[in-house]
PDB file of C-alpha atoms in Angstrom:
ATOM      1  CA  MET A   9       0.000   0.000   0.000  1.00  0.00           C
ATOM      2  CA  LYS A  10       1.514   3.311  -1.115  1.00  0.00           C
ATOM      3  CA  THR A  11       1.984   5.999   1.530  1.00  0.00           C
ATOM      4  CA  THR A  12       3.392   9.431   0.688  1.00  0.00           C
ATOM      5  CA  ILE A  13       5.468  11.621   2.984  1.00  0.00           C
ATOM      6  CA  TYR A  14       6.117  15.276   2.170  1.00  0.00           C
ATOM      7  CA  MET A  15       9.262  16.374   4.012  1.00  0.00           C
ATOM      8  CA  VAL A  16       8.896  20.136   4.436  1.00  0.00           C
ATOM      9  CA  ARG A  17      12.146  21.701   5.589  1.00  0.00           C
ATOM     10  CA  HIS A  18      11.349  24.889   7.484  1.00  0.00           C
ATOM     11  CA  ALA A  19      11.605  28.303   5.877  1.00  0.00           C
ATOM     12  CA  GLU A  20      14.467  30.691   6.629  1.00  0.00           C
ATOM     13  CA  SER A  21      14.912  31.363  10.333  1.00  0.00           C
ATOM     14  CA  PRO A  22      17.166  33.869  12.107  1.00  0.00           C
ATOM     15  CA  TYR A  23      19.892  32.142  14.107  1.00  0.00           C
ATOM     16  CA  THR A  24      19.755  33.216  17.733  1.00  0.00           C
ATOM     17  CA  GLU A  25      21.887  31.391  20.301  1.00  0.00           C
ATOM     18  CA  GLY A  26      19.935  29.645  23.034  1.00  0.00           C
ATOM     19  CA  ASN A  27      16.616  29.997  21.225  1.00  0.00           C
ATOM     20  CA  GLU A  28      16.327  26.743  19.273  1.00  0.00           C
ATOM     21  CA  ARG A  29      12.757  25.854  20.223  1.00  0.00           C
ATOM     22  CA  THR A  30      11.191  29.277  19.888  1.00  0.00           C
ATOM     23  CA  ARG A  31      12.930  31.100  17.059  1.00  0.00           C
ATOM     24  CA  GLY A  32      10.561  31.943  14.259  1.00  0.00           C
ATOM     25  CA  LEU A  33      11.052  32.940  10.657  1.00  0.00           C
ATOM     26  CA  THR A  34      12.763  35.818   8.903  1.00  0.00           C
ATOM     27  CA  PRO A  35      10.629  38.126   6.716  1.00  0.00           C
ATOM     28  CA  ALA A  36      11.767  36.099   3.677  1.00  0.00           C
ATOM     29  CA  GLY A  37      10.827  32.892   5.504  1.00  0.00           C
ATOM     30  CA  LYS A  38       7.365  34.259   6.277  1.00  0.00           C
ATOM     31  CA  ASN A  39       6.891  35.137   2.596  1.00  0.00           C
ATOM     32  CA  ASN A  40       7.651  31.531   1.619  1.00  0.00           C
ATOM     33  CA  ILE A  41       4.880  30.089   3.821  1.00  0.00           C
ATOM     34  CA  GLU A  42       2.279  31.040   1.206  1.00  0.00           C
ATOM     35  CA  LYS A  43       4.332  29.333  -1.527  1.00  0.00           C
ATOM     36  CA  VAL A  44       4.639  26.160   0.559  1.00  0.00           C
ATOM     37  CA  THR A  45       0.869  26.160   1.119  1.00  0.00           C
ATOM     38  CA  GLU A  46       0.101  26.752  -2.574  1.00  0.00           C
ATOM     39  CA  LEU A  47       2.455  23.983  -3.629  1.00  0.00           C
ATOM     40  CA  LEU A  48       0.958  21.374  -1.271  1.00  0.00           C
ATOM     41  CA  GLN A  49      -2.716  22.328  -0.948  1.00  0.00           C
ATOM     42  CA  ASP A  50      -3.851  20.183  -3.896  1.00  0.00           C
ATOM     43  CA  GLU A  51      -1.703  17.116  -3.106  1.00  0.00           C
ATOM     44  CA  GLY A  52      -4.485  15.369  -1.161  1.00  0.00           C
ATOM     45  CA  ILE A  53      -2.680  15.544   2.183  1.00  0.00           C
ATOM     46  CA  ASN A  54      -4.586  13.761   4.985  1.00  0.00           C
ATOM     47  CA  HIS A  55      -2.357  14.386   8.004  1.00  0.00           C
ATOM     48  CA  ILE A  56       0.173  17.043   9.053  1.00  0.00           C
ATOM     49  CA  VAL A  57       2.799  16.565  11.751  1.00  0.00           C
ATOM     50  CA  SER A  58       5.741  18.692  12.775  1.00  0.00           C
ATOM     51  CA  SER A  59       8.785  19.067  14.904  1.00  0.00           C
ATOM     52  CA  PRO A  60       7.760  21.076  17.979  1.00  0.00           C
ATOM     53  CA  TYR A  61      10.237  23.842  17.087  1.00  0.00           C
ATOM     54  CA  ALA A  62       8.453  27.063  16.104  1.00  0.00           C
ATOM     55  CA  ARG A  63      10.170  27.495  12.727  1.00  0.00           C
ATOM     56  CA  ALA A  64       8.995  24.053  11.564  1.00  0.00           C
ATOM     57  CA  VAL A  65       5.462  24.535  12.919  1.00  0.00           C
ATOM     58  CA  LEU A  66       5.147  27.976  11.313  1.00  0.00           C
ATOM     59  CA  THR A  67       6.184  26.592   7.921  1.00  0.00           C
ATOM     60  CA  VAL A  68       3.307  24.042   7.771  1.00  0.00           C
ATOM     61  CA  GLU A  69       0.723  25.759   9.996  1.00  0.00           C
ATOM     62  CA  ALA A  70      -0.913  27.728   7.159  1.00  0.00           C
ATOM     63  CA  LEU A  71      -1.250  24.507   5.146  1.00  0.00           C
ATOM     64  CA  ALA A  72      -2.952  22.814   8.095  1.00  0.00           C
ATOM     65  CA  GLN A  73      -5.360  25.743   8.421  1.00  0.00           C
ATOM     66  CA  LYS A  74      -6.070  25.814   4.670  1.00  0.00           C
ATOM     67  CA  LEU A  75      -6.844  22.069   4.660  1.00  0.00           C
ATOM     68  CA  ASN A  76      -8.668  22.198   8.010  1.00  0.00           C
ATOM     69  CA  ILE A  77      -6.340  19.541   9.434  1.00  0.00           C
ATOM     70  CA  GLU A  78      -5.181  19.554  13.037  1.00  0.00           C
ATOM     71  CA  LEU A  79      -1.412  19.960  13.213  1.00  0.00           C
ATOM     72  CA  GLN A  80       0.217  17.325  15.421  1.00  0.00           C
ATOM     73  CA  SER A  81       3.535  18.077  17.136  1.00  0.00           C
ATOM     74  CA  ILE A  82       5.934  15.149  17.578  1.00  0.00           C
ATOM     75  CA  GLU A  83       8.895  15.692  19.908  1.00  0.00           C
ATOM     76  CA  ASP A  84      11.105  13.072  18.235  1.00  0.00           C
ATOM     77  CA  LEU A  85      10.999  15.029  14.965  1.00  0.00           C
ATOM     78  CA  ARG A  86      12.937  17.905  16.572  1.00  0.00           C
ATOM     79  CA  GLU A  87      16.251  18.995  15.094  1.00  0.00           C
ATOM     80  CA  ARG A  88      19.447  17.328  16.170  1.00  0.00           C
ATOM     81  CA  HIS A  89      20.911  18.840  19.327  1.00  0.00           C
ATOM     82  CA  PHE A  90      24.404  19.771  18.133  1.00  0.00           C
ATOM     83  CA  ALA A  91      26.097  20.661  21.451  1.00  0.00           C
ATOM     84  CA  GLY A  92      25.461  21.353  25.108  1.00  0.00           C
ATOM     85  CA  GLU A  93      24.103  24.770  26.086  1.00  0.00           C
ATOM     86  CA  ASP A  94      27.408  25.764  27.674  1.00  0.00           C
ATOM     87  CA  TYR A  95      29.401  24.841  24.563  1.00  0.00           C
ATOM     88  CA  ILE A  96      29.715  27.692  22.072  1.00  0.00           C
ATOM     89  CA  ILE A  97      30.838  26.843  18.559  1.00  0.00           C
ATOM     90  CA  ARG A  98      31.984  29.538  16.180  1.00  0.00           C
ATOM     91  CA  ASP A  99      30.047  29.846  12.924  1.00  0.00           C
ATOM     92  CA  ASP A 100      33.172  29.027  10.895  1.00  0.00           C
ATOM     93  CA  LYS A 101      33.512  25.686  12.754  1.00  0.00           C
ATOM     94  CA  PHE A 102      29.839  24.688  12.732  1.00  0.00           C
ATOM     95  CA  MET A 103      29.658  23.284   9.182  1.00  0.00           C
ATOM     96  CA  GLN A 104      32.862  21.331   9.732  1.00  0.00           C
ATOM     97  CA  ALA A 105      31.310  19.742  12.839  1.00  0.00           C
ATOM     98  CA  ILE A 106      28.210  18.779  10.838  1.00  0.00           C
ATOM     99  CA  GLN A 107      30.378  17.304   8.075  1.00  0.00           C
ATOM    100  CA  ASP A 108      32.382  15.355  10.667  1.00  0.00           C
ATOM    101  CA  SER A 109      29.143  13.941  12.075  1.00  0.00           C
ATOM    102  CA  PHE A 110      28.186  12.579   8.640  1.00  0.00           C
ATOM    103  CA  HIS A 111      31.592  10.915   8.265  1.00  0.00           C
ATOM    104  CA  ASP A 112      31.325   9.423  11.760  1.00  0.00           C
ATOM    105  CA  PRO A 113      27.693   8.976  12.908  1.00  0.00           C
ATOM    106  CA  ASN A 114      28.882   8.657  16.522  1.00  0.00           C
ATOM    107  CA  TYR A 115      30.756  11.990  16.474  1.00  0.00           C
ATOM    108  CA  THR A 116      29.333  14.853  18.477  1.00  0.00           C
ATOM    109  CA  LEU A 117      30.381  18.092  20.083  1.00  0.00           C
ATOM    110  CA  PRO A 118      30.406  18.144  23.902  1.00  0.00           C
ATOM    111  CA  GLY A 119      26.870  17.695  25.243  1.00  0.00           C
ATOM    112  CA  GLY A 120      25.414  17.101  21.788  1.00  0.00           C
ATOM    113  CA  GLU A 121      23.470  14.317  20.107  1.00  0.00           C
ATOM    114  CA  THR A 122      25.131  12.048  17.560  1.00  0.00           C
ATOM    115  CA  ASN A 123      23.757  11.583  14.061  1.00  0.00           C
ATOM    116  CA  ALA A 124      23.173   7.925  14.953  1.00  0.00           C
ATOM    117  CA  ASP A 125      21.017   8.849  17.971  1.00  0.00           C
ATOM    118  CA  CYS A 126      19.109  11.521  16.033  1.00  0.00           C
ATOM    119  CA  GLN A 127      18.486   9.118  13.163  1.00  0.00           C
ATOM    120  CA  ASN A 128      17.286   6.360  15.503  1.00  0.00           C
ATOM    121  CA  ARG A 129      14.709   8.569  17.257  1.00  0.00           C
ATOM    122  CA  SER A 130      13.467  10.339  14.126  1.00  0.00           C
ATOM    123  CA  VAL A 131      13.169   7.148  12.039  1.00  0.00           C
ATOM    124  CA  ALA A 132      11.248   5.503  14.910  1.00  0.00           C
ATOM    125  CA  ALA A 133       8.826   8.461  14.783  1.00  0.00           C
ATOM    126  CA  LEU A 134       8.599   8.174  10.985  1.00  0.00           C
ATOM    127  CA  ARG A 135       7.910   4.446  11.244  1.00  0.00           C
ATOM    128  CA  THR A 136       4.999   5.163  13.614  1.00  0.00           C
ATOM    129  CA  ILE A 137       3.662   7.850  11.256  1.00  0.00           C
ATOM    130  CA  LEU A 138       3.811   5.401   8.334  1.00  0.00           C
ATOM    131  CA  GLU A 139       2.158   2.585  10.309  1.00  0.00           C
ATOM    132  CA  GLU A 140      -0.664   4.804  11.572  1.00  0.00           C
ATOM    133  CA  ASN A 141      -1.323   6.416   8.171  1.00  0.00           C
ATOM    134  CA  LYS A 142      -1.007   3.583   5.628  1.00  0.00           C
ATOM    135  CA  GLY A 143      -2.217   4.606   2.198  1.00  0.00           C
ATOM    136  CA  LYS A 144      -2.380   8.295   3.139  1.00  0.00           C
ATOM    137  CA  LYS A 145      -0.425  11.445   2.384  1.00  0.00           C
ATOM    138  CA  ILE A 146       1.360  13.108   5.289  1.00  0.00           C
ATOM    139  CA  ALA A 147       3.240  16.416   5.451  1.00  0.00           C
ATOM    140  CA  ILE A 148       6.046  16.649   8.003  1.00  0.00           C
ATOM    141  CA  GLY A 149       7.380  20.022   9.166  1.00  0.00           C
ATOM    142  CA  THR A 150      11.068  19.303   9.677  1.00  0.00           C
ATOM    143  CA  HIS A 151      14.658  20.535   9.760  1.00  0.00           C
ATOM    144  CA  GLY A 152      17.575  20.057   7.377  1.00  0.00           C
ATOM    145  CA  ASN A 153      19.746  17.751   9.441  1.00  0.00           C
ATOM    146  CA  VAL A 154      16.988  15.508  10.801  1.00  0.00           C
ATOM    147  CA  MET A 155      15.293  15.349   7.378  1.00  0.00           C
ATOM    148  CA  THR A 156      18.577  14.278   5.767  1.00  0.00           C
ATOM    149  CA  LEU A 157      19.142  11.623   8.428  1.00  0.00           C
ATOM    150  CA  MET A 158      15.647  10.187   7.945  1.00  0.00           C
ATOM    151  CA  MET A 159      16.155  10.077   4.187  1.00  0.00           C
ATOM    152  CA  GLN A 160      19.651   8.609   4.588  1.00  0.00           C
ATOM    153  CA  TYR A 161      18.225   5.712   6.594  1.00  0.00           C
ATOM    154  CA  PHE A 162      16.500   4.542   3.393  1.00  0.00           C
ATOM    155  CA  ASP A 163      19.176   5.580   0.873  1.00  0.00           C
ATOM    156  CA  ALA A 164      22.838   6.336   1.697  1.00  0.00           C
ATOM    157  CA  LYS A 165      23.065   8.965  -1.048  1.00  0.00           C
ATOM    158  CA  TYR A 166      21.324  11.408   1.295  1.00  0.00           C
ATOM    159  CA  GLY A 167      24.307  12.634   3.283  1.00  0.00           C
ATOM    160  CA  PHE A 168      26.265  15.815   3.926  1.00  0.00           C
ATOM    161  CA  GLU A 169      26.475  16.826   0.244  1.00  0.00           C
ATOM    162  CA  PHE A 170      22.693  16.490  -0.041  1.00  0.00           C
ATOM    163  CA  LEU A 171      22.149  18.501   3.158  1.00  0.00           C
ATOM    164  CA  ILE A 172      24.251  21.467   2.071  1.00  0.00           C
ATOM    165  CA  GLN A 173      22.413  21.776  -1.259  1.00  0.00           C
ATOM    166  CA  THR A 174      18.957  21.922   0.344  1.00  0.00           C
ATOM    167  CA  THR A 175      17.200  25.243   0.767  1.00  0.00           C
ATOM    168  CA  LYS A 176      15.004  26.888   3.401  1.00  0.00           C
ATOM    169  CA  PRO A 177      12.263  25.977   2.736  1.00  0.00           C
ATOM    170  CA  ASP A 178      12.550  22.789   0.742  1.00  0.00           C
ATOM    171  CA  ILE A 179      10.083  19.982  -0.007  1.00  0.00           C
ATOM    172  CA  TYR A 180      10.744  16.337  -0.851  1.00  0.00           C
ATOM    173  CA  LYS A 181       7.972  13.918  -1.758  1.00  0.00           C
ATOM    174  CA  MET A 182       8.868  10.418  -0.538  1.00  0.00           C
ATOM    175  CA  GLU A 183       6.815   7.437  -1.674  1.00  0.00           C
ATOM    176  CA  PHE A 184       6.722   4.255   0.394  1.00  0.00           C
ATOM    177  CA  GLU A 185       5.412   0.743  -0.027  1.00  0.00           C
ATOM    178  CA  ASP A 186       4.978  -0.246   3.607  1.00  0.00           C
ATOM    179  CA  PHE A 187       8.390   0.776   5.043  1.00  0.00           C
ATOM    180  CA  GLU A 188      10.333   0.581   1.776  1.00  0.00           C
ATOM    181  CA  LEU A 189      11.203   3.852   0.025  1.00  0.00           C
ATOM    182  CA  THR A 190      10.247   3.582  -3.652  1.00  0.00           C
ATOM    183  CA  GLY A 191      10.790   7.137  -4.875  1.00  0.00           C
ATOM    184  CA  VAL A 192      11.856  10.673  -3.977  1.00  0.00           C
ATOM    185  CA  THR A 193      10.939  13.832  -5.886  1.00  0.00           C
ATOM    186  CA  ARG A 194      11.961  17.365  -5.015  1.00  0.00           C
ATOM    187  CA  LEU A 195       8.895  19.627  -5.254  1.00  0.00           C
ATOM    188  CA  TRP A 196      10.307  22.982  -4.172  1.00  0.00           C
ATOM    189  CA  ASN A 197      11.361  25.409  -6.911  1.00  0.00           C
ATOM    190  CA  GLU A 198      13.211  28.474  -5.730  1.00  0.00           C
TER     191      GLU A 198
END
């Protein structure tokens, strides 16, 4: 039975230290919400879930309202926790740390979550979503790193190089037969 997942990477968000859960969207990010909604409103989506982080919720909230679907927040879809709150990483070192974590899935900065741990929790959440919504179409409000890790679980080609070419927002349509990925199509056009 075919089930379709729409991975909706959140729109552009201002980076503010210590504000991961609550930071919203930039003016450009807010402008893209309407485009996301227009692109997905006629896809026949039955269910919408999201990371609890505000930027992910805000990116799919208008779609949920347009389709009159209750938006469900799922904690295990949150973005990867890169480092402990007391560990400050300079911007010029951040991308190197992310790249290192894709080369070694058990690598992490002090106090952070490994790619392996993030992938395990997010794929478990995705498995539940797929099991509870067989034959349906589900939009997931997500983040770049966690989205890439979920996609990588099914196909190794989704790694660091894929992550750095994604945009904010971005949308990938993933088609499944039970828990087997049968196709991926990028829907977002900048």
